Amino acid sequence: MRKRITLLFILATLSLSALTGCMGNSNNNEETVTPAPESSSSISQDSLVISIGSEFADGNFDPCTGSGTLGYDLFHTSLLKITTEVKTECDLATDYKVSEDGLIYTFTLRGDVKFSDGQSLTPEDVVFTFNTAKVSGSSVDLTMLEKAEVTQGNKVQFTLNKAYSPFTRTVALLGIVPEHAYNDTYASNPVGTGPFKVKQLDVGQQLIVEPNEYYYGTQSQFKQITFLSIDEETALAAAKSGQLDLVMVNPEYAKETVNGMHIVNIKTSDNRGFNLPTAPETVNSAGETVGNNVTSDPIVRKALNIGISRKEIIDNALNGIGTASWVRFEGLPWANEEPGLKDGQVEEAKALLEEAGWIDTDGDGIREKNGLKCEFRITGRTDDLQRYNLAVALSENAKPLGINIIAEALDWSTCKQIGRNVPTCIGTGDYSFIDVYNAFHSSFAGADVVNLSNSAMYRNPTVDGYLDAMLAATSEDEAIELCKKAQYDGTTGANVDFPYLWLVNIDHTYFVRDGLDLGTQRIHPHGHGAPVIQNLNEWTLTN
Amino acid sequence: MNQLLKQAISTLIRMVLLLVGVSMVTFLLVISSPIDPIDAYVGAESNVSQEQRDNIAEYWGLNNPPVERYFTWLSNLIKGDMGTSISYQKPVTEILGSRFLASLTLMAVAWLLSGIFGFLLGVMSGAMQGSIFDKCVKALCFVLSSTPTFWIGLLFLMLFSVVLGWFPIGLSVPIGKLSSEVTLLERVHHLILPAFTLSITGISGIALHTRQKIIDVLKMDYVLFAKARGESKWTLIRRHGLRNIAIPAITLQFASISELFGGSVLAENVFSYPGLGSAASAAGLKGDVPLLLGIALCSVLFVFAGNLIANLLYGILNPQIREGGKLG
């Protein structure tokens, strides 16, 4: 009996003391900590606090396992770099040569580069980087690389197993790591040749970086920059708290206002559109239905492309934020806008359909041809509301044309699985023109292929010819020219065959502190809003 | 002594069986979920070639039959290797180790808060059944128990961090401060809002149950008798009430550990708190099997320990149960 009472008493005291303890602390803090948030970024001008997604606080900065492949590595630089015009130019290399057959790339290294630990960059480091990345089982795709070796002191030679002109892009997007400092913990403790180095990493919370004093380019004006990992839903609240200098937000919030900050919308090459299978329905060897009897009619594809209003779709699905676009590579050097396209031509689209025999005979608002209704399903992945919204908006927009599009939301795996039969909302757009090949080459058009490459099953021998020549090209200019021809060469190409229905390029939206200048931003690639830090070392803050 | 040993062994066996069962179910759920781990890894629409995708699948053993994958994982686990997380590219043990402590602190504080507040509110409103106070508490509890944690979290964040500026907007340490300079006080300051958010849903459950129990107790004959002897209401509750409601309250409190774990996933995400919960959601979204399994095992141990403590406490608090144990 007594024991129990004692125990209860102890429990009660413990809990009470814990309670008062906590209360006491909170009271103390109200007085001592409140002024801190205001002062943290507005008084001291030599530091920045930004929030652009959670990836930076994960502590994976190893280029060999895929960090930086989207072109915004803070800690590393590459042999080549991608300019603001999305061309490549030399960075760690002083020049490079490509052999006639396109199989051998020889880079000459700069001699004056040091890693952030003060040690000099050697050609062995470059070879080590490529060899490590090749076997890392990661998103660094070096399947075209046969071998990398050091030749003549400061030269590195890459031998490819096939001609692959976008190799320059592969090189530009792979940061060089030091062989001497590469170990198991490298991912969270990188030692690179880039403009910044890690000062502290609190995994899952924040990354603090400081300038790398050995960097050979522009030194940052700031002594310290902190990347916060903040949930997307709370990002706006974070912006309003006044503690941050730049916050990435959902474009829906673009109409909000935050004291002391302004909205910056940055254009991207991150497009959204639907594949329109160009082959009629068949069953592949896995027993799956591929192809689509309605979209395989080129007239239907053309009518859709010219008949819908992209602006209306953006207004309805994306609150009007985004850039209407009918080409896949909008904003990139290899985009070809020829022969031009004006959308919203409802009457012309209708006439095209009528002429091709798509006529609404039973008065239900949907056209038919030979007993086939002009009707098909499209999907938007469930984990991305924007895409489903686009699917619904497109469906509404196609109704006046007499084309019935049934929009559905499905999980991404299923969307992909049935994508060669049921068009799905896709998004692409990065800094490598291999995307052009993947979009249109007939080697991906087969009924048994199950990835997103050429999910429109598009076949055009002329286009294939340009794309094959593009891979074999020995200069970027030549390759980009061929990429453009594959889209339209004056008579044929994807721009007049319409294997896809492109709608919009997404904008990246940020709240930025007044006075903070983000420099000249290269068009952002597909992905989240993190690419804004591509030129972090050039940002300036003035009051 | 022999009895005790027997009990310990049977508890251990049950725990191992539970761990195996949970890991199997978790594994099945993850591999049958519509998430392609390669997509999650390289980005859904990247221009990585099919050849490289095959390389990745082979590197991570994603092509092996599920049964083989499970047994590989199990045999490595027995050797102490929990595998490597695909999304973080680090050993799972390292991730769990760094996050467990943060989660434990958060949940312990939230758990204590919800227990104490819930119990006090329950006793008080039960004692004053029908009063304005009671009605308010009841209404509040109903609202709280039907409110999702993340929404409460967002609300608190807007109110206390943005409008009033009393608390930080997230994280467990101050923004941009080196860890060597972070004080204990600052850590506590960062803990309060997430812990309070997490405790909120627990409070209502405990309060409502305690309230009902105390109302029942107050209807008992011995209470009537005590009243007749002239005991005041609060003496009565102290002498007869608390002891009788302690056991259900404790059961409930320890059983709520599982809910706490669920709630922490949401609370940690809202407040960018670097615990197991936020790691669990990241692992789930990326189809990261080893990490998710690791976290599942961790949470099983946690919940199992909670229930075990509740069982042991019964024996200590209630002699009847203790006697029963001896007979059996």
PDB file of C-alpha atoms in Angstrom, chain A residues 1 4-5 7-8 11 15-16 18-19 22-23 25-26 28-30 32-34 37 49 58-60 65 134-143 162 188 199-206 208 224 226 228-231 233-234 237-238 240-241 243-244 328 381 387 411-413 416 425-428 430 432 434-435 438 451-452 526, chain B residues 33-36 39 41-53 55-56 59-60 87-90 94 98-99 109 112-113 116-117 120 154 157-158 161-162 164-180 182 185-186 188-189 192 242-243 246 250 269-274 278 286 313 316-319:
ATOM      1  CA  MET A   1       0.000   0.000   0.000  1.00  0.00           C
ATOM      2  CA  ARG A   4       2.081   2.325  -4.340  1.00  0.00           C
ATOM      3  CA  ILE A   5       1.417   5.672  -2.804  1.00  0.00           C
ATOM      4  CA  LEU A   7       5.290   5.487  -6.520  1.00  0.00           C
ATOM      5  CA  LEU A   8       2.312   7.587  -7.466  1.00  0.00           C
ATOM      6  CA  LEU A  11       5.290   9.921 -10.733  1.00  0.00           C
ATOM      7  CA  SER A  15       5.514  14.948 -14.202  1.00  0.00           C
ATOM      8  CA  LEU A  16       4.849  18.219 -12.441  1.00  0.00           C
ATOM      9  CA  ALA A  18       8.711  18.330 -16.126  1.00  0.00           C
ATOM     10  CA  LEU A  19       5.662  20.446 -16.793  1.00  0.00           C
ATOM     11  CA  CYS A  22       8.978  23.213 -19.912  1.00  0.00           C
ATOM     12  CA  MET A  23       6.744  26.136 -19.135  1.00  0.00           C
ATOM     13  CA  ASN A  25      11.798  27.474 -20.559  1.00  0.00           C
ATOM     14  CA  SER A  26       9.209  28.706 -22.952  1.00  0.00           C
ATOM     15  CA  ASN A  28      12.477  32.486 -20.813  1.00  0.00           C
ATOM     16  CA  ASN A  29      12.767  32.085 -24.505  1.00  0.00           C
ATOM     17  CA  GLU A  30      10.040  34.468 -25.363  1.00  0.00           C
ATOM     18  CA  THR A  32      15.613  36.144 -25.107  1.00  0.00           C
ATOM     19  CA  VAL A  33      15.076  34.693 -28.549  1.00  0.00           C
ATOM     20  CA  THR A  34      12.341  36.812 -30.113  1.00  0.00           C
ATOM     21  CA  PRO A  37      14.747  36.171 -36.258  1.00  0.00           C
ATOM     22  CA  VAL A  49      19.273  32.035 -45.649  1.00  0.00           C
ATOM     23  CA  ASP A  58      20.093  15.157 -47.309  1.00  0.00           C
ATOM     24  CA  GLY A  59      23.854  15.399 -47.553  1.00  0.00           C
ATOM     25  CA  ASN A  60      24.362  13.679 -50.869  1.00  0.00           C
ATOM     26  CA  THR A  65      26.397   9.047 -57.505  1.00  0.00           C
ATOM     27  CA  LYS A 134      30.629   4.489 -64.198  1.00  0.00           C
ATOM     28  CA  VAL A 135      30.280   1.657 -61.682  1.00  0.00           C
ATOM     29  CA  SER A 136      28.296   3.510 -59.003  1.00  0.00           C
ATOM     30  CA  GLY A 137      24.897   2.247 -60.156  1.00  0.00           C
ATOM     31  CA  SER A 138      23.451   5.748 -60.082  1.00  0.00           C
ATOM     32  CA  SER A 139      21.819   8.310 -62.343  1.00  0.00           C
ATOM     33  CA  VAL A 140      25.213   9.150 -63.884  1.00  0.00           C
ATOM     34  CA  ASP A 141      24.819   7.476 -67.238  1.00  0.00           C
ATOM     35  CA  LEU A 142      28.263   6.563 -68.609  1.00  0.00           C
ATOM     36  CA  THR A 143      27.186   3.501 -70.553  1.00  0.00           C
ATOM     37  CA  LYS A 162      29.753   4.395 -79.901  1.00  0.00           C
ATOM     38  CA  SER A 188      28.364  14.688 -46.976  1.00  0.00           C
ATOM     39  CA  LYS A 199      30.692  24.458 -43.432  1.00  0.00           C
ATOM     40  CA  GLN A 200      28.169  22.342 -41.594  1.00  0.00           C
ATOM     41  CA  LEU A 201      25.476  19.845 -42.468  1.00  0.00           C
ATOM     42  CA  ASP A 202      22.581  19.122 -40.115  1.00  0.00           C
ATOM     43  CA  VAL A 203      21.028  16.225 -42.010  1.00  0.00           C
ATOM     44  CA  GLY A 204      17.340  16.728 -42.697  1.00  0.00           C
ATOM     45  CA  GLN A 205      17.462  20.316 -41.468  1.00  0.00           C
ATOM     46  CA  GLN A 206      19.999  22.631 -42.989  1.00  0.00           C
ATOM     47  CA  ILE A 208      25.586  25.748 -44.255  1.00  0.00           C
ATOM     48  CA  GLN A 224      27.880  32.084 -45.239  1.00  0.00           C
ATOM     49  CA  THR A 226      22.306  28.497 -45.240  1.00  0.00           C
ATOM     50  CA  LEU A 228      16.929  25.234 -45.066  1.00  0.00           C
ATOM     51  CA  SER A 229      14.960  22.069 -45.586  1.00  0.00           C
ATOM     52  CA  ILE A 230      11.402  23.277 -45.255  1.00  0.00           C
ATOM     53  CA  ASP A 231       8.231  21.413 -46.113  1.00  0.00           C
ATOM     54  CA  GLU A 233       3.397  23.486 -47.414  1.00  0.00           C
ATOM     55  CA  THR A 234       5.144  25.629 -44.813  1.00  0.00           C
ATOM     56  CA  ALA A 237       4.767  30.694 -43.752  1.00  0.00           C
ATOM     57  CA  ALA A 238       8.545  30.650 -43.595  1.00  0.00           C
ATOM     58  CA  LYS A 240       6.271  35.534 -44.037  1.00  0.00           C
ATOM     59  CA  SER A 241       8.311  35.029 -40.892  1.00  0.00           C
ATOM     60  CA  GLN A 243      13.835  35.015 -41.597  1.00  0.00           C
ATOM     61  CA  LEU A 244      14.647  34.030 -45.156  1.00  0.00           C
ATOM     62  CA  ARG A 328       9.104  20.163 -76.693  1.00  0.00           C
ATOM     63  CA  ARG A 381      -0.183  11.039 -62.188  1.00  0.00           C
ATOM     64  CA  ARG A 387      -0.683  17.213 -64.202  1.00  0.00           C
ATOM     65  CA  ASP A 411      -0.471   6.243 -60.068  1.00  0.00           C
ATOM     66  CA  TRP A 412       2.694   6.959 -61.998  1.00  0.00           C
ATOM     67  CA  SER A 413       3.721   3.329 -62.524  1.00  0.00           C
ATOM     68  CA  LYS A 416       3.827   4.685 -67.602  1.00  0.00           C
ATOM     69  CA  CYS A 425       1.087  13.909 -68.966  1.00  0.00           C
ATOM     70  CA  ILE A 426       4.861  13.953 -69.270  1.00  0.00           C
ATOM     71  CA  GLY A 427       7.511  16.548 -68.546  1.00  0.00           C
ATOM     72  CA  THR A 428      11.080  16.773 -69.809  1.00  0.00           C
ATOM     73  CA  ASP A 430      17.286  19.188 -69.410  1.00  0.00           C
ATOM     74  CA  SER A 432      21.454  17.462 -72.839  1.00  0.00           C
ATOM     75  CA  ILE A 434      20.025  13.475 -76.154  1.00  0.00           C
ATOM     76  CA  ASP A 435      16.444  14.333 -75.206  1.00  0.00           C
ATOM     77  CA  ASN A 438      14.908   9.981 -76.976  1.00  0.00           C
ATOM     78  CA  ASN A 451       9.944   3.325 -71.047  1.00  0.00           C
ATOM     79  CA  LEU A 452       9.060   6.922 -71.688  1.00  0.00           C
ATOM     80  CA  HIS A 526      13.169  19.912 -65.564  1.00  0.00           C
TER      81      HIS A 526
ATOM     82  CA  SER B  33       3.398  -0.252 -53.990  1.00  0.00           C
ATOM     83  CA  PRO B  34       3.200   1.557 -57.315  1.00  0.00           C
ATOM     84  CA  ILE B  35       6.565   3.259 -56.822  1.00  0.00           C
ATOM     85  CA  ASP B  36       9.405   2.431 -59.133  1.00  0.00           C
ATOM     86  CA  ASP B  39      12.375   6.331 -61.087  1.00  0.00           C
ATOM     87  CA  TYR B  41      16.243   7.463 -57.682  1.00  0.00           C
ATOM     88  CA  VAL B  42      17.131   8.959 -61.057  1.00  0.00           C
ATOM     89  CA  GLY B  43      14.092  11.194 -61.410  1.00  0.00           C
ATOM     90  CA  ALA B  44      10.986  10.005 -63.185  1.00  0.00           C
ATOM     91  CA  GLU B  45      11.633  11.533 -66.577  1.00  0.00           C
ATOM     92  CA  SER B  46      15.372  11.859 -66.777  1.00  0.00           C
ATOM     93  CA  ASN B  47      17.125  10.963 -69.982  1.00  0.00           C
ATOM     94  CA  VAL B  48      19.046   8.127 -68.340  1.00  0.00           C
ATOM     95  CA  SER B  49      19.298   5.328 -70.898  1.00  0.00           C
ATOM     96  CA  GLN B  50      17.570   1.994 -70.487  1.00  0.00           C
ATOM     97  CA  GLU B  51      21.004   0.415 -70.289  1.00  0.00           C
ATOM     98  CA  GLN B  52      21.938   2.502 -67.255  1.00  0.00           C
ATOM     99  CA  ARG B  53      18.539   1.804 -65.668  1.00  0.00           C
ATOM    100  CA  ASN B  55      22.743  -1.229 -64.394  1.00  0.00           C
ATOM    101  CA  ILE B  56      21.077   0.501 -61.459  1.00  0.00           C
ATOM    102  CA  TYR B  59      23.585  -2.761 -58.639  1.00  0.00           C
ATOM    103  CA  TRP B  60      20.847  -2.514 -56.029  1.00  0.00           C
ATOM    104  CA  SER B  87      17.543   7.568 -51.257  1.00  0.00           C
ATOM    105  CA  TYR B  88      20.248   8.704 -48.837  1.00  0.00           C
ATOM    106  CA  GLN B  89      23.034   6.421 -50.145  1.00  0.00           C
ATOM    107  CA  LYS B  90      24.165   5.790 -46.605  1.00  0.00           C
ATOM    108  CA  GLU B  94      23.803   5.405 -39.618  1.00  0.00           C
ATOM    109  CA  SER B  98      21.362   9.976 -36.110  1.00  0.00           C
ATOM    110  CA  ARG B  99      17.594  10.339 -36.140  1.00  0.00           C
ATOM    111  CA  VAL B 109       8.212  15.249 -24.319  1.00  0.00           C
ATOM    112  CA  LEU B 112       4.576  13.374 -21.070  1.00  0.00           C
ATOM    113  CA  LEU B 113       2.715  16.530 -22.016  1.00  0.00           C
ATOM    114  CA  ILE B 116      -0.206  15.084 -17.792  1.00  0.00           C
ATOM    115  CA  PHE B 117      -2.502  17.568 -19.484  1.00  0.00           C
ATOM    116  CA  LEU B 120      -5.530  16.697 -15.329  1.00  0.00           C
ATOM    117  CA  LEU B 154       0.559  24.483 -39.691  1.00  0.00           C
ATOM    118  CA  LEU B 157       3.366  27.623 -37.089  1.00  0.00           C
ATOM    119  CA  MET B 158       1.331  30.480 -38.535  1.00  0.00           C
ATOM    120  CA  SER B 161       6.105  31.507 -35.317  1.00  0.00           C
ATOM    121  CA  VAL B 162       4.912  33.882 -38.007  1.00  0.00           C
ATOM    122  CA  LEU B 164       3.688  36.191 -32.751  1.00  0.00           C
ATOM    123  CA  GLY B 165       7.286  35.248 -33.480  1.00  0.00           C
ATOM    124  CA  TRP B 166       7.645  33.317 -30.211  1.00  0.00           C
ATOM    125  CA  PHE B 167       9.004  30.153 -31.726  1.00  0.00           C
ATOM    126  CA  PRO B 168      11.256  29.268 -34.661  1.00  0.00           C
ATOM    127  CA  ILE B 169       9.686  28.161 -37.945  1.00  0.00           C
ATOM    128  CA  GLY B 170      11.162  24.678 -37.756  1.00  0.00           C
ATOM    129  CA  LEU B 171      14.342  22.640 -37.414  1.00  0.00           C
ATOM    130  CA  SER B 172      15.820  21.463 -34.153  1.00  0.00           C
ATOM    131  CA  VAL B 173      18.618  24.024 -34.093  1.00  0.00           C
ATOM    132  CA  PRO B 174      18.837  27.752 -34.956  1.00  0.00           C
ATOM    133  CA  ILE B 175      19.190  28.676 -38.615  1.00  0.00           C
ATOM    134  CA  GLY B 176      22.748  29.043 -39.833  1.00  0.00           C
ATOM    135  CA  LYS B 177      24.363  28.492 -36.455  1.00  0.00           C
ATOM    136  CA  LEU B 178      27.334  26.180 -36.024  1.00  0.00           C
ATOM    137  CA  SER B 179      26.529  23.193 -33.858  1.00  0.00           C
ATOM    138  CA  SER B 180      29.329  24.053 -31.453  1.00  0.00           C
ATOM    139  CA  VAL B 182      24.052  25.885 -30.174  1.00  0.00           C
ATOM    140  CA  LEU B 185      18.159  26.364 -24.277  1.00  0.00           C
ATOM    141  CA  GLU B 186      17.979  26.868 -28.040  1.00  0.00           C
ATOM    142  CA  VAL B 188      14.567  23.196 -26.057  1.00  0.00           C
ATOM    143  CA  HIS B 189      13.121  26.285 -27.703  1.00  0.00           C
ATOM    144  CA  ILE B 192       8.474  23.075 -27.837  1.00  0.00           C
ATOM    145  CA  LEU B 242      -7.135   8.854  -8.721  1.00  0.00           C
ATOM    146  CA  ARG B 243      -6.178   5.382  -7.663  1.00  0.00           C
ATOM    147  CA  ALA B 246      -4.767   5.345 -12.726  1.00  0.00           C
ATOM    148  CA  ILE B 250      -1.686   4.287 -17.776  1.00  0.00           C
ATOM    149  CA  ASN B 269       7.487  17.009 -41.699  1.00  0.00           C
ATOM    150  CA  VAL B 270       5.691  20.231 -40.878  1.00  0.00           C
ATOM    151  CA  PHE B 271       8.472  21.430 -38.590  1.00  0.00           C
ATOM    152  CA  SER B 272      11.404  20.014 -40.618  1.00  0.00           C
ATOM    153  CA  TYR B 273      12.345  18.129 -37.491  1.00  0.00           C
ATOM    154  CA  PRO B 274      15.062  15.618 -38.355  1.00  0.00           C
ATOM    155  CA  SER B 278      10.463  12.566 -41.666  1.00  0.00           C
ATOM    156  CA  LYS B 286      11.032   6.876 -52.754  1.00  0.00           C
ATOM    157  CA  LEU B 313       3.353  -1.501 -14.429  1.00  0.00           C
ATOM    158  CA  ILE B 316       3.366  -3.013  -9.716  1.00  0.00           C
ATOM    159  CA  LEU B 317       0.261  -0.879  -9.427  1.00  0.00           C
ATOM    160  CA  ASN B 318      -2.356  -3.547  -8.975  1.00  0.00           C
ATOM    161  CA  PRO B 319      -1.652  -6.395  -6.575  1.00  0.00           C
TER     162      PRO B 319
END
